[in-house]
Tab-separated table of C-alpha atoms in Angstrom:
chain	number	residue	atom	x	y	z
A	1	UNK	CA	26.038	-0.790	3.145
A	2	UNK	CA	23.190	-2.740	1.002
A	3	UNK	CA	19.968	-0.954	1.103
A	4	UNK	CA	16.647	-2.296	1.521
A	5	UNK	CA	13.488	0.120	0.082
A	6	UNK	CA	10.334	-0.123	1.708
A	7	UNK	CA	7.064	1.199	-0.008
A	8	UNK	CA	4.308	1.620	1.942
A	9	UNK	CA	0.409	2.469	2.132
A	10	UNK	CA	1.630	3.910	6.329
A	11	UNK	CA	4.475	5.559	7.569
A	12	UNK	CA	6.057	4.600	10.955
A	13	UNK	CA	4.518	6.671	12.731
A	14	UNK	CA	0.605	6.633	11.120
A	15	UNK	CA	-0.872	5.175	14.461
A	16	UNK	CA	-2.976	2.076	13.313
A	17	UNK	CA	-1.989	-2.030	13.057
A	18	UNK	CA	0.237	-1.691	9.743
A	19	UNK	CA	2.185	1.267	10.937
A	20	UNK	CA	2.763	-1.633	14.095
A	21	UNK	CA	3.927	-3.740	11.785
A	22	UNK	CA	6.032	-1.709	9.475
A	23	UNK	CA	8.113	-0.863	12.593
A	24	UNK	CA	8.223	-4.517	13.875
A	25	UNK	CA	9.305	-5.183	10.426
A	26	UNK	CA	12.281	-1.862	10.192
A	27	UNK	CA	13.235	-2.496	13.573
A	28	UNK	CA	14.127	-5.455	13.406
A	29	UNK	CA	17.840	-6.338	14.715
A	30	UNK	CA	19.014	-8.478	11.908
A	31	UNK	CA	17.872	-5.499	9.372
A	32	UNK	CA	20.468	-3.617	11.398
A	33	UNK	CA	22.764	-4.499	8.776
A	34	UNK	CA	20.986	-2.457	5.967
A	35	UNK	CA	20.546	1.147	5.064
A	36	UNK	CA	16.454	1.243	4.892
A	37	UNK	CA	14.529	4.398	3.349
A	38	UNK	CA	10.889	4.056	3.307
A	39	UNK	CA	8.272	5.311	0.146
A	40	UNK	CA	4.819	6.159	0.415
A	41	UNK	CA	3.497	4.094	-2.238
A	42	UNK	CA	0.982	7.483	-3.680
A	43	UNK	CA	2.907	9.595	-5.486
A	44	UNK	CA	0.611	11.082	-7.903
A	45	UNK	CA	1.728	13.897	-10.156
A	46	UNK	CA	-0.698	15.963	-8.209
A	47	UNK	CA	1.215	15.532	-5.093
A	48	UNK	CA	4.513	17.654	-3.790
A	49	UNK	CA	6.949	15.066	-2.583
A	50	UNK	CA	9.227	15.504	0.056
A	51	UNK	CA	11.893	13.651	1.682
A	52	UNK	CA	11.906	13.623	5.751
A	53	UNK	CA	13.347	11.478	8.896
A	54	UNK	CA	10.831	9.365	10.487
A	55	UNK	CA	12.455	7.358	13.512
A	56	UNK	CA	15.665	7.657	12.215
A	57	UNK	CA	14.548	6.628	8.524
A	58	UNK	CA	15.069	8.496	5.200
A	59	UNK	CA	11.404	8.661	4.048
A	60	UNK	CA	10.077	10.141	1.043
A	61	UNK	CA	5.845	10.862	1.385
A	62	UNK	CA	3.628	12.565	-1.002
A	63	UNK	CA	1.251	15.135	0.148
A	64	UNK	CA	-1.990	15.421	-1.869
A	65	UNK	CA	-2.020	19.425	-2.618
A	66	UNK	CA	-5.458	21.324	-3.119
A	67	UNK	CA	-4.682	24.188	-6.058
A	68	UNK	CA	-5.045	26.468	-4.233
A	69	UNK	CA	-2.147	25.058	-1.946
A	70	UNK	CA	0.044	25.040	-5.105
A	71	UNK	CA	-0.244	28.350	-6.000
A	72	UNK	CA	0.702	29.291	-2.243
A	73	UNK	CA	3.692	26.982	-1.500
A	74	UNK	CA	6.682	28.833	-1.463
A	75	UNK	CA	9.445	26.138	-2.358
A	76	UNK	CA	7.757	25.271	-5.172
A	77	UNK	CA	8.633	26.467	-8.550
A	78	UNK	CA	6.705	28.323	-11.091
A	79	UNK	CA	6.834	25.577	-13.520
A	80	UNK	CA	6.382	22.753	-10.929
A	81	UNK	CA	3.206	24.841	-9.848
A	82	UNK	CA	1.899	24.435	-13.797
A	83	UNK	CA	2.538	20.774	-14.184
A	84	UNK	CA	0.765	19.921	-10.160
A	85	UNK	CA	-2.414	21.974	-11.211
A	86	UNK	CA	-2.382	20.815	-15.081
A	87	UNK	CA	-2.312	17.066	-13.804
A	88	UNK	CA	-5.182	17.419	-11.329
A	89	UNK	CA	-7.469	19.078	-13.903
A	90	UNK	CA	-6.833	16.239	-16.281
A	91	UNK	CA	-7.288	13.937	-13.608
A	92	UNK	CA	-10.796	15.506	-12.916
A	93	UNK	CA	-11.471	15.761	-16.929
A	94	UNK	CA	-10.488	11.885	-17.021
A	95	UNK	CA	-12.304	10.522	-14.036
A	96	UNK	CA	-15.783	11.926	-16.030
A	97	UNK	CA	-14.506	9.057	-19.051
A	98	UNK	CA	-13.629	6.166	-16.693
A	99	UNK	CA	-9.874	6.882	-17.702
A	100	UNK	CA	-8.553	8.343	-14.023
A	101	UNK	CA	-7.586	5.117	-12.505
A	102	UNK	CA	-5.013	4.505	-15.576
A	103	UNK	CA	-3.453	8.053	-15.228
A	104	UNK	CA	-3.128	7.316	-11.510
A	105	UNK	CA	-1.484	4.540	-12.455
A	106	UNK	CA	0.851	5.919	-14.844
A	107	UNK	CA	1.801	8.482	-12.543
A	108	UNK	CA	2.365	6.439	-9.583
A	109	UNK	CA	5.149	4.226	-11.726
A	110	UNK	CA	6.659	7.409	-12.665
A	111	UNK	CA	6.566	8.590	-9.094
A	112	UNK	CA	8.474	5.164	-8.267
A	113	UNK	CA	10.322	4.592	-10.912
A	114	UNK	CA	12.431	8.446	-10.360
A	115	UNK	CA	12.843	7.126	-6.415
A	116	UNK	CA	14.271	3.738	-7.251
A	117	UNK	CA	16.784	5.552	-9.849
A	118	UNK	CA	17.783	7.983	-7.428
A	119	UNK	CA	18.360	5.800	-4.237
A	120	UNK	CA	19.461	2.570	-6.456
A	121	UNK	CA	18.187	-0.053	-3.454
A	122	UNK	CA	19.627	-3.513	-3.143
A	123	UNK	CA	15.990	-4.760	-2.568
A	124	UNK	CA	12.570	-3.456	-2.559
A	125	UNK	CA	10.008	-4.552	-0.073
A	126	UNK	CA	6.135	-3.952	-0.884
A	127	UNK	CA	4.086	-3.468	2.285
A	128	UNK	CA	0.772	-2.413	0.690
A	129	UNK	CA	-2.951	-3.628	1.000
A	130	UNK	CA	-2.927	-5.095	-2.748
A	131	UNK	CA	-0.541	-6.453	-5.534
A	132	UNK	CA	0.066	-3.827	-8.275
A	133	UNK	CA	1.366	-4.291	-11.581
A	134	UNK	CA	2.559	-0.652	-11.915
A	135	UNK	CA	5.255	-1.408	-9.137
A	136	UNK	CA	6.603	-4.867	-10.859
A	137	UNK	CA	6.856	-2.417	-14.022
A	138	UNK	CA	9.110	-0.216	-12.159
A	139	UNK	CA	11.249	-2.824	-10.627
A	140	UNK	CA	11.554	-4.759	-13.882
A	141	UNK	CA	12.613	-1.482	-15.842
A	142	UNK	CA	15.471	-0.762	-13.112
A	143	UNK	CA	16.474	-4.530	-12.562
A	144	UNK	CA	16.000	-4.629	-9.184
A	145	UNK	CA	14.703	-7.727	-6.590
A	146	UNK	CA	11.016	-7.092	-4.915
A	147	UNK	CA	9.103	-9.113	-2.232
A	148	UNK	CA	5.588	-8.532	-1.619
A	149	UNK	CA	4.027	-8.757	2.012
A	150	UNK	CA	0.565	-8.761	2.303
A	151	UNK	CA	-1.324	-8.012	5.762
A	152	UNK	CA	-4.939	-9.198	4.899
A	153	UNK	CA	-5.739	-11.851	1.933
A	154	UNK	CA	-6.566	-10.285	-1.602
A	155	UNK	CA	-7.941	-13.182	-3.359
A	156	UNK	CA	-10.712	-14.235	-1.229
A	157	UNK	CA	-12.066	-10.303	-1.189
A	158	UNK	CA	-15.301	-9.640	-1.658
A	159	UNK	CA	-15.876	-9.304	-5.647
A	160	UNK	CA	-12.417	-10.502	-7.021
A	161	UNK	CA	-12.660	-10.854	-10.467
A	162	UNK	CA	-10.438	-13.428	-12.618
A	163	UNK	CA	-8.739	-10.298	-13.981
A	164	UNK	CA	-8.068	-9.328	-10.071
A	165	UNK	CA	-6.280	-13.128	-10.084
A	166	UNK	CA	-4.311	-12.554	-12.901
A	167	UNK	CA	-2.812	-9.415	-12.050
A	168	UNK	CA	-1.546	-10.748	-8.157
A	169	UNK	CA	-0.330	-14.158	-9.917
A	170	UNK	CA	1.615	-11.720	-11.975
A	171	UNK	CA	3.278	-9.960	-8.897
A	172	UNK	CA	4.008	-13.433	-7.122
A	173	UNK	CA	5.706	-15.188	-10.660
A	174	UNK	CA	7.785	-12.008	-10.836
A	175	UNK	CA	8.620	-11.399	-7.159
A	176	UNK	CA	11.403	-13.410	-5.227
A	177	UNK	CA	8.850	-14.242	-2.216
A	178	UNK	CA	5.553	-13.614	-1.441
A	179	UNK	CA	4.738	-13.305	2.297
A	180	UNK	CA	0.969	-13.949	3.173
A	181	UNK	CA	-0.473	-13.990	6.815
A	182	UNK	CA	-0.589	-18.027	7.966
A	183	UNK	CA	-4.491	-17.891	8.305
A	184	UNK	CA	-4.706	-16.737	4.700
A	185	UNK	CA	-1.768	-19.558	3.466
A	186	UNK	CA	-3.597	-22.633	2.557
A	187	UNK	CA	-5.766	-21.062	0.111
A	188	UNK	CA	-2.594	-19.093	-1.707
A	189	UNK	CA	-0.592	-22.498	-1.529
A	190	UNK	CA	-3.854	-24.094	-3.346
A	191	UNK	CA	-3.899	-21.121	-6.244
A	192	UNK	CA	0.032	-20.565	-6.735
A	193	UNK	CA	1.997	-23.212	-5.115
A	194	UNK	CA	4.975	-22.947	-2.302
A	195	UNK	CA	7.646	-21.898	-4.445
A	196	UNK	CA	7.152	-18.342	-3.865
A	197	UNK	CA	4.240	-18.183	-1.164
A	198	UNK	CA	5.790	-17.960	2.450
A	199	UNK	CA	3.301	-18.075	5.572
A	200	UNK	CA	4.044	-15.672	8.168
A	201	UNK	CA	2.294	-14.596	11.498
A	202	UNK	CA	1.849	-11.259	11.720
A	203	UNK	CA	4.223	-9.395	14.857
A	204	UNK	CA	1.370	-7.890	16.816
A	205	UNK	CA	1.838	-9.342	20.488
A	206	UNK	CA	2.841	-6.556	23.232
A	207	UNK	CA	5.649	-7.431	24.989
A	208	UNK	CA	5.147	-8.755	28.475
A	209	UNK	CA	6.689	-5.935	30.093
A	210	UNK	CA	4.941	-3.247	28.107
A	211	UNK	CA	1.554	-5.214	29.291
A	212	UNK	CA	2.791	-5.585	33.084
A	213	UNK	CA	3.719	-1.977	32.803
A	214	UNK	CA	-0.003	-0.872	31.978
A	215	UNK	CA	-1.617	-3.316	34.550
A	216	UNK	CA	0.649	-1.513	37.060
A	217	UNK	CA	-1.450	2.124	36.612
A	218	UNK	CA	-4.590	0.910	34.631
A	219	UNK	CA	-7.582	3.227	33.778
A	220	UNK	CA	-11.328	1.575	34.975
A	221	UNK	CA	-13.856	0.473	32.160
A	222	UNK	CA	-16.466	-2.248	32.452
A	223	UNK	CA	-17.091	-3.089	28.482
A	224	UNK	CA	-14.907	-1.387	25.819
A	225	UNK	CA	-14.320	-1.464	22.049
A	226	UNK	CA	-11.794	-0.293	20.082
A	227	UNK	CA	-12.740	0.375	16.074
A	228	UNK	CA	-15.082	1.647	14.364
A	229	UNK	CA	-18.632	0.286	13.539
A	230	UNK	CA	-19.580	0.002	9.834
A	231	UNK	CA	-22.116	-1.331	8.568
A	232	UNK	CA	-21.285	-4.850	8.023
A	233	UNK	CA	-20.266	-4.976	11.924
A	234	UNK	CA	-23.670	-4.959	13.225
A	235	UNK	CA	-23.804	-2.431	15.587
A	236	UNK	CA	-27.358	-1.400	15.672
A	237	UNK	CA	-28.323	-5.282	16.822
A	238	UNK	CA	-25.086	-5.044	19.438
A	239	UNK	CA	-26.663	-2.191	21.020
A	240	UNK	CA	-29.804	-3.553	21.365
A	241	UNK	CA	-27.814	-6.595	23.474
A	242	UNK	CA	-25.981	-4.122	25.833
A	243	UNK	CA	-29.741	-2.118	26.154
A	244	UNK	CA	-30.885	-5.185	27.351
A	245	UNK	CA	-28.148	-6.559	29.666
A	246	UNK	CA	-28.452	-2.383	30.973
A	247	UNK	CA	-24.867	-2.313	30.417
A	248	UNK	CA	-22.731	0.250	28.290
A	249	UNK	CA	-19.902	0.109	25.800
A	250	UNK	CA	-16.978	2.304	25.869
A	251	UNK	CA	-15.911	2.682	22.170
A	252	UNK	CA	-12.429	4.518	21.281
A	253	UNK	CA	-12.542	5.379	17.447
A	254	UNK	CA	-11.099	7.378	14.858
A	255	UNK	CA	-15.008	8.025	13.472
A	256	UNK	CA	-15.629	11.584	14.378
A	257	UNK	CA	-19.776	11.246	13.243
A	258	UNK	CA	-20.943	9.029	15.993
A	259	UNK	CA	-22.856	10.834	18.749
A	260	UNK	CA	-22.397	9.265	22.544
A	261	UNK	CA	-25.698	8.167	24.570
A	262	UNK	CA	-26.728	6.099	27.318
A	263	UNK	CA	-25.510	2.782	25.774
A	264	UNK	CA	-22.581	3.355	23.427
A	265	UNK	CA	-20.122	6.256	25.012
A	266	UNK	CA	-17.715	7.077	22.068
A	267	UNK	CA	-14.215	8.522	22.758
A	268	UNK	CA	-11.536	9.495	20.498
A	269	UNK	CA	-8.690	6.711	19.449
A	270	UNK	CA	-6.521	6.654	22.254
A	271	UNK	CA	-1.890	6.551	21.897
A	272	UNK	CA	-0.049	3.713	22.641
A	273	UNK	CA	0.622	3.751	26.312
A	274	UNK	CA	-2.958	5.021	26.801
A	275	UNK	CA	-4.271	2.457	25.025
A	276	UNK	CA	-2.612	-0.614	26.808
A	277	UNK	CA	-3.617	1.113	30.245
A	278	UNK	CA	-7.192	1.390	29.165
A	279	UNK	CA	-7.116	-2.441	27.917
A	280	UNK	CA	-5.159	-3.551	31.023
A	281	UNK	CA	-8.126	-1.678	32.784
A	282	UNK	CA	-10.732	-3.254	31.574
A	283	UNK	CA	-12.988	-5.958	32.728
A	284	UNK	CA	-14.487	-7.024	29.705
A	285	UNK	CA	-12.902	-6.575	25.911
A	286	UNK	CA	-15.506	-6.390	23.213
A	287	UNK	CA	-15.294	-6.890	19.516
A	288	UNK	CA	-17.740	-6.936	16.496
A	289	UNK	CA	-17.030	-9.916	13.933
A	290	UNK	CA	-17.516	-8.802	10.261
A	291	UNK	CA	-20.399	-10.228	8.881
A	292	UNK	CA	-20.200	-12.266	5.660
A	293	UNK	CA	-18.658	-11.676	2.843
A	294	UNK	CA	-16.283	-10.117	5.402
A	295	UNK	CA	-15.976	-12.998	7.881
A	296	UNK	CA	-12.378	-14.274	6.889
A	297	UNK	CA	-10.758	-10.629	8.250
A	298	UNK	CA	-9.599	-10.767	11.399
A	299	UNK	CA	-9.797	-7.385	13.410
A	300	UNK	CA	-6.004	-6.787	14.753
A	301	UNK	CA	-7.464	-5.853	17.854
A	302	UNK	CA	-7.241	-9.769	18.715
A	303	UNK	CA	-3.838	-9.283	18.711
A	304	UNK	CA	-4.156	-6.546	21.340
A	305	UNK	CA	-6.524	-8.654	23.311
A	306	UNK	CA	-4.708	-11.592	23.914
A	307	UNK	CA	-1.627	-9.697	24.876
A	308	UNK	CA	-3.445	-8.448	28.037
A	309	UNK	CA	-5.203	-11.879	28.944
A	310	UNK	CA	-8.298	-10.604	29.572
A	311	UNK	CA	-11.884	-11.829	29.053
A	312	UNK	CA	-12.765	-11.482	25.037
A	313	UNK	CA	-16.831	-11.298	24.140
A	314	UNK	CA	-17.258	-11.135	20.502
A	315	UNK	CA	-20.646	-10.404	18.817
A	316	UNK	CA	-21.243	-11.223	15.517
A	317	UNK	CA	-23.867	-13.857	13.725
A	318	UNK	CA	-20.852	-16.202	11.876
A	319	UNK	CA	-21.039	-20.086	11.875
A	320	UNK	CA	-17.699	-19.713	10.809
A	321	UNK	CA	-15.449	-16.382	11.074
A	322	UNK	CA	-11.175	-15.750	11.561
A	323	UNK	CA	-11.836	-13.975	14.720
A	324	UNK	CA	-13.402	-16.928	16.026
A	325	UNK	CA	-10.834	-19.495	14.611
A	326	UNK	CA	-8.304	-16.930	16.334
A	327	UNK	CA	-10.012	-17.547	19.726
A	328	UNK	CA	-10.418	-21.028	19.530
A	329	UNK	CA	-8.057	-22.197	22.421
A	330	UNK	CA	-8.354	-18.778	24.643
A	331	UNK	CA	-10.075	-19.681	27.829
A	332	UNK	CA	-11.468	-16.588	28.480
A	333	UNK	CA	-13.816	-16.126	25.082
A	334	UNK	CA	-17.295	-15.915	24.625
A	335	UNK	CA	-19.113	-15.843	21.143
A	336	UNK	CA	-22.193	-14.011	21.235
A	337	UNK	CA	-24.500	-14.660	18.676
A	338	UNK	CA	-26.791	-11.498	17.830
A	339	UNK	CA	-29.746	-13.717	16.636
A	340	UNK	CA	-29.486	-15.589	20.138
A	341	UNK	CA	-30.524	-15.874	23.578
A	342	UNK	CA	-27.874	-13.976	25.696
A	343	UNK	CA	-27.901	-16.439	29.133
A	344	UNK	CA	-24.499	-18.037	27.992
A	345	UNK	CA	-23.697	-14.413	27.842
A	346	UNK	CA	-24.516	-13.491	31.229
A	347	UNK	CA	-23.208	-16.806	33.334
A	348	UNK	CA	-19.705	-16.023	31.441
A	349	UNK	CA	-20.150	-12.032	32.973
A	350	UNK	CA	-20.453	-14.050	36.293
A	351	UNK	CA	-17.687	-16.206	35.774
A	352	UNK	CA	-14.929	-13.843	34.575
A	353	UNK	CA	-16.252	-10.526	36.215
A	354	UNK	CA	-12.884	-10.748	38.172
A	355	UNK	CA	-9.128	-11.294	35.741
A	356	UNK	CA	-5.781	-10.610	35.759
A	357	UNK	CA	-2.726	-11.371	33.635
A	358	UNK	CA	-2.370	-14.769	33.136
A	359	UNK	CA	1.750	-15.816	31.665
A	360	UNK	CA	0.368	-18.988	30.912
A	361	UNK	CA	-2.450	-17.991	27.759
A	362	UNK	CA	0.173	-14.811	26.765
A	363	UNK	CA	2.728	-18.018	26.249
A	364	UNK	CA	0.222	-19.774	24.232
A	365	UNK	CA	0.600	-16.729	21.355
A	366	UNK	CA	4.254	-16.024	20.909
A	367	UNK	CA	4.610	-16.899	17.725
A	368	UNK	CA	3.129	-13.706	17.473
A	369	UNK	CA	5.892	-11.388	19.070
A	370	UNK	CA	8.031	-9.845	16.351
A	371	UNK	CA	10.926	-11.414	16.924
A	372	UNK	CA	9.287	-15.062	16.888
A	373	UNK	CA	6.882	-13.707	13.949
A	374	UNK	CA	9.413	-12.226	12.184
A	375	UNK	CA	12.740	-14.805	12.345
A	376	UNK	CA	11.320	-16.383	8.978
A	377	UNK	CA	11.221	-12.532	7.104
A	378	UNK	CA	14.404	-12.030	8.402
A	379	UNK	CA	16.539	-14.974	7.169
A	380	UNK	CA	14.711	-14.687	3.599
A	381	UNK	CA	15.484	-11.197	3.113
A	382	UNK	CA	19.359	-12.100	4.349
A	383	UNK	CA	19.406	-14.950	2.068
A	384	UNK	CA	18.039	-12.731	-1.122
A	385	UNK	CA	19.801	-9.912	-0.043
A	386	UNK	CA	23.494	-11.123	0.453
A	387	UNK	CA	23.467	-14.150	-2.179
């Protein structure tokens, strides 16, 4: 059986959007076929690695280790235990000259390099935020095929340097595709070409029965949120809307510094079937745009969102933003700007104060179901794979 390696920043079951993905992606019925063994991508020779099932999948992850967490571990050996606690004081000593990153680096290809000799995979697939060199390195030195997949853009990032370009132009020349969300395409197309660029639409719709299940036993919310708020989300200004339409938001995060109060309730992140009952639940879906330079991410709760139908209110002060490009055709949207007036705000409350599931807008996004999203993955990795 051919065997497909993935390396990851999340494991299947890290709770988050990528982690959704990565499954979609490994559970795929035409990857079937394939042996697949996931790799945390951090392997830094600070770390104890260890090799566990995760959903039925060989996975090797690497667990940061304090020193004084060396020096207890029992399955450790003696001279293991030198090298971890060695490598993290020269880490420390080199981070005071600027010269960590490059030992990270180093140590990372090593970390790689030992996996890809020891499992010997047919193909490698990169499911990380960024291109790295350090991983072409490794799969040039063991002659084996990589494809990259990227879930946000890297080149229009905030601060991208002509170095930055260099280094992902690189990792596409080298790799044997290069799979780039479709909102993000155009401008990749414009700085590589199509030979190796391949759009994609990333596999975050909930399946219709999954959604019908949750509307079946929902839990009651009027406004909620689920994210966190940094700064370049604007939530002081958001609260100040919801103080004065006397109306509070229900916010499920992983932040564990933000303090409840009359107008912004904070709860803890919520599981999966939680989750879509709480959504299903709720009359009104709220979600902060990025402000620029951040405006071209789009939050994957919009994914989430349109899966369940409901009414959508975004706040946010963007002539021009993803989330709002996203929206575009969804019936059920409101933009609020947080520089405006908030009538339009309250004569859509009035409107939509009353929703269900609607077949007809979750039909309008299938292209975003995995197997839809996924079908063009699926035959490229096939085609690299088995010719």
């Amino acid at each position: 059986m051919k065997k497909i390696m993935y390396v990851v920043k999340y494991m299947p079951d890290d709770y988050n959007s990528v982690g959704d993905i990565l499954n979609c992606i490994i559970d795929l019925p035409q990857m079937g076929k394939y042996e697949q063994l996931i790799v945390q991508c951090d392997g830094h020779s600070f770390c104890k690695t260890t090799v566990e099932t995760v959903k039925n999948h060989r996975c090797y992850t690497a667990k940061i280790l304090s020193i004084k967490a060396v020096i207890s571990v029992s399955d450790i050996k003696l001279p293991e235990k030198i090298k971890l606690i060695f490598n993290k004081i020269k880490l420390f000593c080199l981070q005071k000259t600027n010269k960590g990153e490059s030992f990270l680096n180093k140590t990372n290809e090593e970390y790689l390099d030992k996996i890809i000799k020891k499992e010997q995979p047919d193909l490698i697939v990169f499911f990380v935020y960024s291109p790295e060199e350090k991983f072409v390195r490794a799969c040039k030195s063991n002659n084996v095929d990589y494809v990259y997949m990227l879930y946000d853009t890297f080149i229009d990032r905030p601060g991208i340097s002509r170095e930055d370009y260099l280094k992902e132009k690189y990792v596409v020349d080298n790799s044997k595709a290069y799979f780039v969300p479709g909102f993000f395409a155009e401008k990749y197309y414009e700085h590589y070409g199509n030979k190796k660029i391949i759009q994609f639409n990333l596999p975050l719709l909930i399946d219709i029965d999954s959604v019908k299940k949750a509307y079946k036993n929902p839990t009651k919310y009027e406004f909620t949120y689920f994210g966190q708020i940094q700064n370049f989300r604007n939530g002081e200004e958001i609260k100040k809307i919801f103080k004065t339409l006397d109306k509070s938001l229900d916010i499920f995060t992983t932040q564990d510094t933000c303090t409840s109060d009359e107008t912004f309730r904070f709860h803890s992140a919520l599981t999966k079937d939680e989750l879509f009952s709480v959504v299903a639940g709720s009359d009104f879906l709220v979600a902060f745009d990025n402000s620029a330079p951040y405006n071209m991410y789009l939050p994957s709760k919009a994914y989430l969102y349109v899966s369940f139908t409901k009414p959508v209110i975004v706040f946010g002060d963007n002539e021009k933003s993803a989330i709002k490009d996203f929206f575009s055709e969804y019936s059920k949207f409101y933009y609020q700007n947080i520089n405006e007036p908030v009538d339009g705000l309250l004569e859509f409350l009035e409107k939509n104060k009353e929703s269900c599931f609607d077949e007809g807008t979750y039909s309008e996004y299938l292209k975003y179901l995995p197997k839809n999203a996924m079908e063009i993955y699926s035959e490229k990795i096939n085609n690299i794979i088995d010719n």
